[in-house]
CSV table of C-alpha atoms and ligand atoms in Angstrom, one decimal:
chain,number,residue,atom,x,y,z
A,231,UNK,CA,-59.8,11.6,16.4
A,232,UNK,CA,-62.7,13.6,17.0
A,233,UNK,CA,-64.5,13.5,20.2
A,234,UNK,CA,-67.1,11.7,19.7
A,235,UNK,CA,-64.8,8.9,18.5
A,236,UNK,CA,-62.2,9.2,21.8
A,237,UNK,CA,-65.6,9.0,23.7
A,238,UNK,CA,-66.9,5.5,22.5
A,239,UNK,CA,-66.1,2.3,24.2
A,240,UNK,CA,-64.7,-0.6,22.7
A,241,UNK,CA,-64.3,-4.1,24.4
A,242,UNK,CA,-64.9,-1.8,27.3
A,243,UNK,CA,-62.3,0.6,26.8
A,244,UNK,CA,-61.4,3.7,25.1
A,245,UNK,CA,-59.9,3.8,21.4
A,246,UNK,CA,-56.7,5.1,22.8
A,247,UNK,CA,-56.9,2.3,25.5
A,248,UNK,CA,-56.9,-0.1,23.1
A,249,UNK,CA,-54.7,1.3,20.8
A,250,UNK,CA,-51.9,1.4,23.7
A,251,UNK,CA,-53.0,-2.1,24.7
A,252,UNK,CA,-52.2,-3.7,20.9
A,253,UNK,CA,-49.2,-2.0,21.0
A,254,UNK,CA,-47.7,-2.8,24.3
A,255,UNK,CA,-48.8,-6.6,23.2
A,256,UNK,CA,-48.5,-6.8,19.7
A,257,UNK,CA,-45.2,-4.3,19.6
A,258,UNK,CA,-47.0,-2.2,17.4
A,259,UNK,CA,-50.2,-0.7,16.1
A,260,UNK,CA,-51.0,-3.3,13.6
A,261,UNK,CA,-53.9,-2.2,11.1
A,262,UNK,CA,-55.4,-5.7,11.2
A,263,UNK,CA,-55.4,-5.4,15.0
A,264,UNK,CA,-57.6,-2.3,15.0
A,265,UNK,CA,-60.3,-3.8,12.8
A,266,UNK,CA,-59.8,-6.9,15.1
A,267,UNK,CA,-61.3,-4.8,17.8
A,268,UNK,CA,-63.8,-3.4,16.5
A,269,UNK,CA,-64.5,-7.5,15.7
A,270,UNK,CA,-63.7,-8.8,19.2
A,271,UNK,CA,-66.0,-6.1,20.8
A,272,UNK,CA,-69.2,-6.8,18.9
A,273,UNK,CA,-68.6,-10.8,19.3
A,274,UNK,CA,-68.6,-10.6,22.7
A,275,UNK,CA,-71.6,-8.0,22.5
A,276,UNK,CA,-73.6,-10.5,20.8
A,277,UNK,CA,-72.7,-13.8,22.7
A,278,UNK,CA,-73.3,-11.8,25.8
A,279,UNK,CA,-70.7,-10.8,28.9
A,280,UNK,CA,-72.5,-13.6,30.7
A,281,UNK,CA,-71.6,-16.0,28.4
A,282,UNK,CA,-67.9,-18.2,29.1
A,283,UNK,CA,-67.1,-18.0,25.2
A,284,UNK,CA,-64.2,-19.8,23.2
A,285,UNK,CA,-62.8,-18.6,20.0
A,286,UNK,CA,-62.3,-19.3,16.6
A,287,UNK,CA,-60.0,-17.0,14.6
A,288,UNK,CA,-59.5,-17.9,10.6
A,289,UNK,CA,-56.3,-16.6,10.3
A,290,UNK,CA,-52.9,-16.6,11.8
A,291,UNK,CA,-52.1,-13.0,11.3
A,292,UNK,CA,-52.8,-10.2,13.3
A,293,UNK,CA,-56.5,-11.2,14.7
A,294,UNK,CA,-54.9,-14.0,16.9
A,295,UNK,CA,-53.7,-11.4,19.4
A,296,UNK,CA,-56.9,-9.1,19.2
A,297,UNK,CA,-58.6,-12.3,20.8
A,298,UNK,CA,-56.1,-12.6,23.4
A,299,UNK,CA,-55.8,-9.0,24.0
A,300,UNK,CA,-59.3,-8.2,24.6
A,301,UNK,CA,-61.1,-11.6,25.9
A,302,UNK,CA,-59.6,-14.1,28.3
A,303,UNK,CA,-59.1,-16.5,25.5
A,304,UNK,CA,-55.1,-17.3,24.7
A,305,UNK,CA,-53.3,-19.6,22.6
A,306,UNK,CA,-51.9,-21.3,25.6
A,307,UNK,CA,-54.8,-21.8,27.5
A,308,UNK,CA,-56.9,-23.6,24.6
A,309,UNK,CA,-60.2,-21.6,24.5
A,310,UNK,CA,-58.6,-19.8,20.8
A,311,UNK,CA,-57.9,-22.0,18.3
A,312,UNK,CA,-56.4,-20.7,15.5
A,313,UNK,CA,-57.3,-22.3,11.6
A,314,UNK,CA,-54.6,-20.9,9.2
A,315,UNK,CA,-57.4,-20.4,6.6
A,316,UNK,CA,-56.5,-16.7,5.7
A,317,UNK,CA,-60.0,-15.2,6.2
A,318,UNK,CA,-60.0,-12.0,8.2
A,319,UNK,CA,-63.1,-13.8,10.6
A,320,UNK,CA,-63.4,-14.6,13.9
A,321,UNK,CA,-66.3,-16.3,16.4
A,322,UNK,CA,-67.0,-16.4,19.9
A,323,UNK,CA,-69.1,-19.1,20.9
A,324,UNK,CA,-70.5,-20.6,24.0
A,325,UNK,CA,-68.4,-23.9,25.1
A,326,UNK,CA,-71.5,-25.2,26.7
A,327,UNK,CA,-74.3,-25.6,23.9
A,328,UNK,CA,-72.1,-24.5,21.3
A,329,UNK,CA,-73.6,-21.7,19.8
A,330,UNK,CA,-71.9,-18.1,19.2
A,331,UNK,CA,-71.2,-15.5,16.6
A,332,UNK,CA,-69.1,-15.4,13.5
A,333,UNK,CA,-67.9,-11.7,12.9
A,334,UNK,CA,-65.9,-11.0,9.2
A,335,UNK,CA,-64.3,-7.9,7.1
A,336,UNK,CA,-67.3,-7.8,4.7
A,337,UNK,CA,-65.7,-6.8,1.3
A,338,UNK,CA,-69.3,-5.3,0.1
A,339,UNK,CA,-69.1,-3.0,2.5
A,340,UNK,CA,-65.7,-2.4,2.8
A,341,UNK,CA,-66.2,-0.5,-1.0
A,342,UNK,CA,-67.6,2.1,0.8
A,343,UNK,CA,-64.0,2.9,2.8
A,344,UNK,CA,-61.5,2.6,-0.1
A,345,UNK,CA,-58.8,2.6,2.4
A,346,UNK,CA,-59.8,-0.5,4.1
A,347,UNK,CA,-60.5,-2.3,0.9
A,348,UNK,CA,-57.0,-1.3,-0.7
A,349,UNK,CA,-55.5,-2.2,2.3
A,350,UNK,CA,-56.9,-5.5,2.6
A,351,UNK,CA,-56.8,-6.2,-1.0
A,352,UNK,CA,-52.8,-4.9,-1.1
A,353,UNK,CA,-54.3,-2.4,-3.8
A,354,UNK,CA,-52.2,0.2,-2.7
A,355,UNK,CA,-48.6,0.2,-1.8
A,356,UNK,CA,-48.1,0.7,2.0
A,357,UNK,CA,-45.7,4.2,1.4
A,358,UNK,CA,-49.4,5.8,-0.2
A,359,UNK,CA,-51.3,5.1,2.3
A,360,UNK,CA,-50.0,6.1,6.0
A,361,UNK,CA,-50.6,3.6,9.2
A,362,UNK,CA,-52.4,6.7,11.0
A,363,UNK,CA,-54.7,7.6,7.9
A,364,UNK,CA,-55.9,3.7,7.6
A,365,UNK,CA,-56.2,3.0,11.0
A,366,UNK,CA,-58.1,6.6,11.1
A,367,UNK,CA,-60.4,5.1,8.4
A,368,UNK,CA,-61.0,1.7,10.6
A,369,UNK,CA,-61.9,3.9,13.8
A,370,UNK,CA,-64.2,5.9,11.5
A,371,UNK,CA,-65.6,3.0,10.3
A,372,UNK,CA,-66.3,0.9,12.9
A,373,UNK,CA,-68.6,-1.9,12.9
A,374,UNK,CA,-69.6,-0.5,9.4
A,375,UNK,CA,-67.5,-2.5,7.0
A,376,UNK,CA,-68.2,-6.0,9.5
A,377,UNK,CA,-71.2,-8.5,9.2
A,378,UNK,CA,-72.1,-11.0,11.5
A,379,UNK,CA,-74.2,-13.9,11.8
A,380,UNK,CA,-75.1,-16.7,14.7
A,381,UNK,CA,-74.0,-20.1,14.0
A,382,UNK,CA,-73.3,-23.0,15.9
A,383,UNK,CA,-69.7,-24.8,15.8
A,384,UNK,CA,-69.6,-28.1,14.5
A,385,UNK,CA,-65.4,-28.7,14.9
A,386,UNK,CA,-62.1,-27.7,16.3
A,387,UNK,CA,-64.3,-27.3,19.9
A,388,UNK,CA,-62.6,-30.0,21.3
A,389,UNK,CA,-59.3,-29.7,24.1
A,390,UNK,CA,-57.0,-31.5,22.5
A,391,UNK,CA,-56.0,-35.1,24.6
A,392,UNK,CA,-52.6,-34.8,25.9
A,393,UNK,CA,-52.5,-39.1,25.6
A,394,UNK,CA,-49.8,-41.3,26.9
A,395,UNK,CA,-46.2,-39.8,27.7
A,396,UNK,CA,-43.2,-41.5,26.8
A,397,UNK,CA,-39.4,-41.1,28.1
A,398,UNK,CA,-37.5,-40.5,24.1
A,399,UNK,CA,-34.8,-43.4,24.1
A,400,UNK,CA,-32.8,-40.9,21.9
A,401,UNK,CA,-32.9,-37.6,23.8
A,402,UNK,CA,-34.5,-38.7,27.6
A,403,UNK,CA,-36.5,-36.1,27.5
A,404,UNK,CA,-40.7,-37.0,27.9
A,405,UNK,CA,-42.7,-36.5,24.0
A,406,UNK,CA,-46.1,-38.3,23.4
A,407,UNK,CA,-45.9,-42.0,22.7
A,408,UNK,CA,-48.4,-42.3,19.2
A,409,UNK,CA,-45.2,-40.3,17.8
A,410,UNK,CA,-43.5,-43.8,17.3
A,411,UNK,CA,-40.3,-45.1,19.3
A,412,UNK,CA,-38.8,-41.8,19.7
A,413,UNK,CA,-39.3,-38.3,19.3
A,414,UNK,CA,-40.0,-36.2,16.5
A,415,UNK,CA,-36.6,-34.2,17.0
A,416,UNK,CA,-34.8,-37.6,17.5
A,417,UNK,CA,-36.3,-38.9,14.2
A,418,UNK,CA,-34.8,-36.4,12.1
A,419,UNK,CA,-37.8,-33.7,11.9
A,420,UNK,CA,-36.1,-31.4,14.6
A,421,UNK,CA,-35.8,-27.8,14.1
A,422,UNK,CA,-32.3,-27.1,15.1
A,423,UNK,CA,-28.5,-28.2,14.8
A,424,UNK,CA,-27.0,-28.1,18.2
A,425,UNK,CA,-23.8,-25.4,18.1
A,426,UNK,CA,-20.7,-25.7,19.8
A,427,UNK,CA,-20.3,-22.5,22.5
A,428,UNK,CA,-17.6,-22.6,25.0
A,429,UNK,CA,-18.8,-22.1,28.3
A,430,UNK,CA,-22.5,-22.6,27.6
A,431,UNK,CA,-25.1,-25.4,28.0
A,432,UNK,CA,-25.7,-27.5,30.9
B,230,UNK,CA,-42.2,-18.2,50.0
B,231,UNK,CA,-38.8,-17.0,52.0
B,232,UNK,CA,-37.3,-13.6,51.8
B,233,UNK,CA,-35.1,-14.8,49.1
B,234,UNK,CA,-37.2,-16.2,46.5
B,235,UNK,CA,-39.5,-13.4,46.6
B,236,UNK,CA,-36.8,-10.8,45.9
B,237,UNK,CA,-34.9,-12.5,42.7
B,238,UNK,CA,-36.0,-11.2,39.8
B,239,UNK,CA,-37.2,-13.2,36.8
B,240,UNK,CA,-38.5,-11.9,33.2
B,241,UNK,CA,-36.9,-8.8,35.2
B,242,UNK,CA,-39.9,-9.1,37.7
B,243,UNK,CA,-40.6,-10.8,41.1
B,244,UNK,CA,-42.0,-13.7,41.3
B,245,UNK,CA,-45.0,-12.4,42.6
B,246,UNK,CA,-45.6,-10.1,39.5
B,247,UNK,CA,-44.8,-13.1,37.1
B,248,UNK,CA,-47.8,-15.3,39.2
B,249,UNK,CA,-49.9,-12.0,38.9
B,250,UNK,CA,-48.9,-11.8,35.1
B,251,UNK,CA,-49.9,-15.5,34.3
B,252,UNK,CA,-53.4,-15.0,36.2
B,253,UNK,CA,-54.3,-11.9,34.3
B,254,UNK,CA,-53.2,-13.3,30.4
B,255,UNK,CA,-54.1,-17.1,31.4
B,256,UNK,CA,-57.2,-17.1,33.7
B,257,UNK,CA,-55.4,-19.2,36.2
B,258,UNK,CA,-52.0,-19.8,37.5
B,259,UNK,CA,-50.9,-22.9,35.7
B,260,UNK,CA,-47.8,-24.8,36.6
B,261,UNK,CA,-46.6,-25.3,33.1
B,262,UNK,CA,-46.8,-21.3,33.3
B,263,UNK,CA,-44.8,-21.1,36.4
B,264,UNK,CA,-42.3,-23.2,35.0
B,265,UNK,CA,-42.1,-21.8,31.8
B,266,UNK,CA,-41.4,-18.2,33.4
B,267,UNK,CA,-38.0,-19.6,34.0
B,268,UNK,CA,-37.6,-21.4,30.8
B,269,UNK,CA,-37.6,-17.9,29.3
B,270,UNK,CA,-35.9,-16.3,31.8
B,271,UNK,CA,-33.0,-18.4,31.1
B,272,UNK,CA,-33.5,-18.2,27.4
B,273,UNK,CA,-33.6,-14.5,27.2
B,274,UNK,CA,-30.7,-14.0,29.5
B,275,UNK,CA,-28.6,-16.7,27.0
B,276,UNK,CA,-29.7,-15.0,24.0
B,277,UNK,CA,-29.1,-11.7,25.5
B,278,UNK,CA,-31.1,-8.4,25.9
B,279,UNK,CA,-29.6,-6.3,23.2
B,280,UNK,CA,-30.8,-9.4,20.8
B,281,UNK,CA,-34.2,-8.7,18.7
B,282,UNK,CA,-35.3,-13.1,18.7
B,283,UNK,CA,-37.9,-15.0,17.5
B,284,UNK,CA,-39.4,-17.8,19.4
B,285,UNK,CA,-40.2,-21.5,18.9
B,286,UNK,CA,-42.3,-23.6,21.2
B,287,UNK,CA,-42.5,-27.2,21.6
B,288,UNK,CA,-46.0,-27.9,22.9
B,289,UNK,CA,-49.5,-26.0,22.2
B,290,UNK,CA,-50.2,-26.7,26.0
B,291,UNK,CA,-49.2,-23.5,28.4
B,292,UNK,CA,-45.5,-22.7,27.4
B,293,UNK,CA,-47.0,-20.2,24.1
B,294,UNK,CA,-48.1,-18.1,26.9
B,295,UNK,CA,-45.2,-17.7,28.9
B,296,UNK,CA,-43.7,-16.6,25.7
B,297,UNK,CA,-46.5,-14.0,24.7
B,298,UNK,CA,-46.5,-12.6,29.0
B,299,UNK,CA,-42.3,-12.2,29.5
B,300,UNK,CA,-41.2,-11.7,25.5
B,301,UNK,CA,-42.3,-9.4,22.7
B,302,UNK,CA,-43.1,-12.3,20.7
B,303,UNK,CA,-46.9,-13.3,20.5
B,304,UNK,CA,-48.5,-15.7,18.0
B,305,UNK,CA,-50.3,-13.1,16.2
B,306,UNK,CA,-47.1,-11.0,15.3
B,307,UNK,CA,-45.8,-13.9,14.2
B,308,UNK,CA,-42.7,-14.0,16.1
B,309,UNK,CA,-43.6,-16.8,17.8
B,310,UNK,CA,-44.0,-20.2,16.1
B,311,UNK,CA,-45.8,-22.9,17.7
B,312,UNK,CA,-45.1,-26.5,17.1
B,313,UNK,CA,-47.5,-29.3,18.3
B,314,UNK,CA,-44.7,-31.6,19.2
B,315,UNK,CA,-45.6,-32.1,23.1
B,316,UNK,CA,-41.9,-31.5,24.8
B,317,UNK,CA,-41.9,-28.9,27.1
B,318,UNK,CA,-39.4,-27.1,25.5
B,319,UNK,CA,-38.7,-23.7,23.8
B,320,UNK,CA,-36.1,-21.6,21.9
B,321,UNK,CA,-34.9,-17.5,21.4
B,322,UNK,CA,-32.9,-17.4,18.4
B,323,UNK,CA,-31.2,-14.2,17.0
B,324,UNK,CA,-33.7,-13.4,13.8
B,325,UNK,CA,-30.7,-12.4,11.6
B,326,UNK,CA,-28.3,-15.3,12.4
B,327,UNK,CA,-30.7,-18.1,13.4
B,328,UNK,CA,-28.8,-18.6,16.6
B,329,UNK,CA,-29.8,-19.3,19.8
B,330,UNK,CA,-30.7,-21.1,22.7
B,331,UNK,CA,-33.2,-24.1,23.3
B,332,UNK,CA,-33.9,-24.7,27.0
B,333,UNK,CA,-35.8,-27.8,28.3
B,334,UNK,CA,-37.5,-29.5,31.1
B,335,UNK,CA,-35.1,-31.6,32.2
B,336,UNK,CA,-36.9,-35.0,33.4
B,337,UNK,CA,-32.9,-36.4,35.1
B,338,UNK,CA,-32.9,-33.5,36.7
B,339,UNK,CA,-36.3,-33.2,38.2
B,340,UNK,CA,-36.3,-36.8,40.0
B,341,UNK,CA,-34.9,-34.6,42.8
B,342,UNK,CA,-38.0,-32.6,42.8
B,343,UNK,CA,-40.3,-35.6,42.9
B,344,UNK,CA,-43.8,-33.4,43.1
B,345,UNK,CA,-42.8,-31.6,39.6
B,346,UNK,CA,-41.6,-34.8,37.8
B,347,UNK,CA,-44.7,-36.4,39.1
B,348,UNK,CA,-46.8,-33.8,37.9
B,349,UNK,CA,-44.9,-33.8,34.4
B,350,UNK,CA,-45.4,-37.6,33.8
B,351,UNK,CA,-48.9,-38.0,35.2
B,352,UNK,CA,-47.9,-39.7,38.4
B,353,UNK,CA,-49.7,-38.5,40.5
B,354,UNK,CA,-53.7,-37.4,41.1
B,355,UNK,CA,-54.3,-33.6,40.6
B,356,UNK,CA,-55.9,-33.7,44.0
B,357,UNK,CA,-53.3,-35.0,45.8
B,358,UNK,CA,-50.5,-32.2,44.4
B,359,UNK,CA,-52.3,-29.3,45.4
B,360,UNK,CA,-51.5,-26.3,43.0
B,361,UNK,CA,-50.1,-24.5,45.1
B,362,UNK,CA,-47.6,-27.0,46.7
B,363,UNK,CA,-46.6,-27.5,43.0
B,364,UNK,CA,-45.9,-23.7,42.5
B,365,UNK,CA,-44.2,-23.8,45.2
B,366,UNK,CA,-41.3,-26.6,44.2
B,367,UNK,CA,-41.4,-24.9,41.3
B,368,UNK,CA,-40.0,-21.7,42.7
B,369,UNK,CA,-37.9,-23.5,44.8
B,370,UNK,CA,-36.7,-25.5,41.9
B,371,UNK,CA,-36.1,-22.2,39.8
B,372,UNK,CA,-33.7,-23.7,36.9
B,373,UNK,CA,-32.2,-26.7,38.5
B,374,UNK,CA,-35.0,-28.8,36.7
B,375,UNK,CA,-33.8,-27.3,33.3
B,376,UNK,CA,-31.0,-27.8,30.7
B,377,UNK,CA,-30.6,-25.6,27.9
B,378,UNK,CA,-28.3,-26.0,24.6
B,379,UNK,CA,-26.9,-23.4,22.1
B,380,UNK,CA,-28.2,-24.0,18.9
B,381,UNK,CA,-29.1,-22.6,14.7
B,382,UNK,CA,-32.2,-22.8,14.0
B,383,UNK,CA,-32.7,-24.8,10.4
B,384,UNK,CA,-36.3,-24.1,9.7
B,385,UNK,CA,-39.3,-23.0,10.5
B,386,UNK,CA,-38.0,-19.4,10.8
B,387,UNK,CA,-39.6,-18.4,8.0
B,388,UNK,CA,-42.4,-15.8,7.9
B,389,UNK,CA,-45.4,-17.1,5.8
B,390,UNK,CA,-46.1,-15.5,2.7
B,391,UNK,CA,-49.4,-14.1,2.1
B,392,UNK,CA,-50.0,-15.0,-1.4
B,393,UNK,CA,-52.3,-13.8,-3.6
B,394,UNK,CA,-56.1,-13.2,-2.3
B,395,UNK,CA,-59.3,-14.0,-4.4
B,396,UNK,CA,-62.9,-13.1,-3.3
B,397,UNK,CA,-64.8,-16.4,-3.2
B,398,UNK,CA,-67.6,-16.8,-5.5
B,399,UNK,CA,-69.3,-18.9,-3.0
B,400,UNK,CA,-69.3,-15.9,0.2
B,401,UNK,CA,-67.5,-13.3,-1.3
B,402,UNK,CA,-65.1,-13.1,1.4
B,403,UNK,CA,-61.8,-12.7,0.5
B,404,UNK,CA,-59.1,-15.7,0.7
B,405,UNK,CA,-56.6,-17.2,-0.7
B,406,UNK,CA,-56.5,-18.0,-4.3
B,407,UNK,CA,-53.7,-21.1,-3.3
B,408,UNK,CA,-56.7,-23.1,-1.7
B,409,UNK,CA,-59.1,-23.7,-5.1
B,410,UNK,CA,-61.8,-22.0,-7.2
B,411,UNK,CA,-64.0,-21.5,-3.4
B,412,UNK,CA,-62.6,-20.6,-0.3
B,413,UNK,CA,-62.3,-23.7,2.6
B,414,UNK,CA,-65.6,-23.1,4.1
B,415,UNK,CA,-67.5,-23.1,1.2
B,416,UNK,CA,-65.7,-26.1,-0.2
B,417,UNK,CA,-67.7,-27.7,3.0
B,418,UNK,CA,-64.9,-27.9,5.3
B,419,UNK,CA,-66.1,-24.8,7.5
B,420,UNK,CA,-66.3,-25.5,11.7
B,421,UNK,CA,-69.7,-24.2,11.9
B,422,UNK,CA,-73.5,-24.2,10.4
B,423,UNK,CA,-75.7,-20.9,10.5
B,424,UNK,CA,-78.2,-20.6,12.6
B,425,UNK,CA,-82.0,-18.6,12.6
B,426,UNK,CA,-81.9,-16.0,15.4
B,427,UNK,CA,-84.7,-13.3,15.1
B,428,UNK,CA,-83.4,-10.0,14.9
B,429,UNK,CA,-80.1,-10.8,14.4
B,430,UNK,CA,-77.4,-11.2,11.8
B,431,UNK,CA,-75.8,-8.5,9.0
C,544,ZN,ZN1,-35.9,-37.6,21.4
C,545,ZN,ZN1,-66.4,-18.9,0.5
C-alpha cells in the first residue's frame, strides 16, 4: 500500500481502518467486502451524509455486512433489506421521497483489472491468485471498476407488519396468526429434531 | 441497576457494554435486543466456547442482531441464517455435527414479568411501558423468561451454492445463469426506476 493509498479516506476511515473493521465483523478479510467499501462509501457520498438513507443490497453474500459495517443500516433493525438476486449492487436511498443511488461491480470496467474480473467471474482458481494481491488490486482500483446511477425505489421499502400474534396450541409459544392454527415448526416445517441430553434443557 | 446486575457478565461483557453494543450496531437500544443478549448468552454458554457454530434465527425483527453484536456469525458471512418465521427464538449448532441448542422466549414463564409478556404480545401502549422500565425487567428477568432445548439441526444448514454466473444481455451485469436468458431486473422485476439527475450517473 503505497502512501498515497493509506492516506485516502473511505466511509470516513482509513483503508487499514476498514480493513480491521471487516475483519473484526465479518471474521475475515473477505475480497467482496473490500469492493463493498469502496461501494458503501460512494453511496452514501452521493445520497448525502445529511440524508437518513435505507439500503438495498442484491445479494446475500459478502455486501450484506459492508452495509452494516459502514452505515447504520442492519439486518435487524429493517433499514437493509437484502434481495438474494446474486448481483454484486447495492443502493442507498432516502426513506422519505424515496430517491437514492444504485452503486454496481461494472464488468466493462472491471476488464481493465484482470484480477477483479477473474475473481468475480471464478476465472481463476483461488490458490493463483493470493487474497492480498486481489484485495491490493480492489484498493488500487477503487471507485474505478463501479458505476452508479440515481433512481428511485419502487419496492421492498416497506417495514414489514408484524400482524396479529397468536399463542401455538402445539408448542405455547407466541408465532403470527395468518400462519394457520399453529406454528410453522408445529406443522411439520421446523428446522430441528429435539435430542435427548441428560442434564440439559429447562 | 443494583451492584449486582451491573457486575455479571453476559456475551463475556457487562451489561452496560452489551446496552452500549446494541446502541452503536442498532441505532437504538431495542428490547428485543436486550433480551436477545441473553438468549445468546445462554446459547453460547450451552453450545460451548471451544465450539466453531452456525446460527439460526427465528424472526427478521431484532434477534439477527444480537447474533451479528455477541457471535461471530453475521448475515453476510453466512453463518447466520435467518428465517421469517416470527418466534422469538434462535439456535448455535456445532457446524460439523449439526448439534446444538435452541433457546426461546418463554411466554409461561414471563407471566411473572407482566411488563415483558405485555410488551411481547402487544398488551400494552408503547407509551405507557417506557423503554427503559422494560430494559430494566429485562435485566432483572435475565434468563428466567427463557427455556432452551438440545437439538440437530435437519436443514437449512446448508451454504448456498453459487452457481454458474452469466453476464445479462439486457445490463451486462453479471448474475446468475439459474434465473433465465436476462437477469431479474431486466426481466422487469427490479425495486427501482432510473432517474435524470444532471451531472450525475457513470
Ligand atoms: Zn408451535
Ligand atoms: Zn440485466
Amino acid at each position: 500500500m503505497n502512501i498515497r493509498t493509506s492516506d485516502i479516506l473511505v466511509c470516513g476511515k482509513s483503508i487499514k481502518e476498514c480493513l480491521a473493521d471487516i475483519e473484526a465483523f465479518h471474521g475475515f478479510t473477505a475480497p467482496g467486502l473490500v469492493l463493498g467499501t469502496f461501494m458503501v462509501d460512494w453511496a452514501r457520498e452521493l445520497v448525502g451524509s445529511d440524508v437518513e438513507a435505507d439500503a438495498i443490497v442484491e445479494t446475500r453474500h459478502c455486501l450484506p455486512d459492508a452495509i452494516q459495517i459502514f452505515t447504520p443500516c442492519s439486518f435487524g433493525n429493517g433499514w437493509m433489506k437484502v434481495l438474494d438476486w446474486g448481483k454484486f449492487a447495492l443502493s442507498l436511498y432516502d426513506k422519505k421521497t424515496l430517491e437514492g443511488y444504485r452503486v454496481w461491480l461494472d464488468l466493462e470496467k472491471a476488464r481493465q483489472f484482470p484480477n477483479i474480473y477473474n475473481w468475480y467471474m471464478h476465472l481463476v482458481p483461488k490458490k493463483e491468485l493470493p487474497l492480498e494481491v486481489l484485495t491490493g488490486t480492489m484498493i488500487e482500483a477503487k471507485r474505478e471498476v463501479l458505476s452508479s446511477c440515481a433512481i428511485r425505489v419502487t419496492q421492498f421499502y416497506e417495514s414489514p407488519k408484524k400482524g396479529k400474534i397468536e399463542i401455538c396450541s402445539g408448542c405455547g409459544e407466541a408465532y403470527p396468526a395468518v400462519q394457520g392454527s399453529q406454528c410453522l415448526t408445529c406443522q411439520g416445517k421446523g428446522y430441528y429434531e429435539k435430542c435427548q441430553v441428560s442434564g440439559v434443557g429447562s
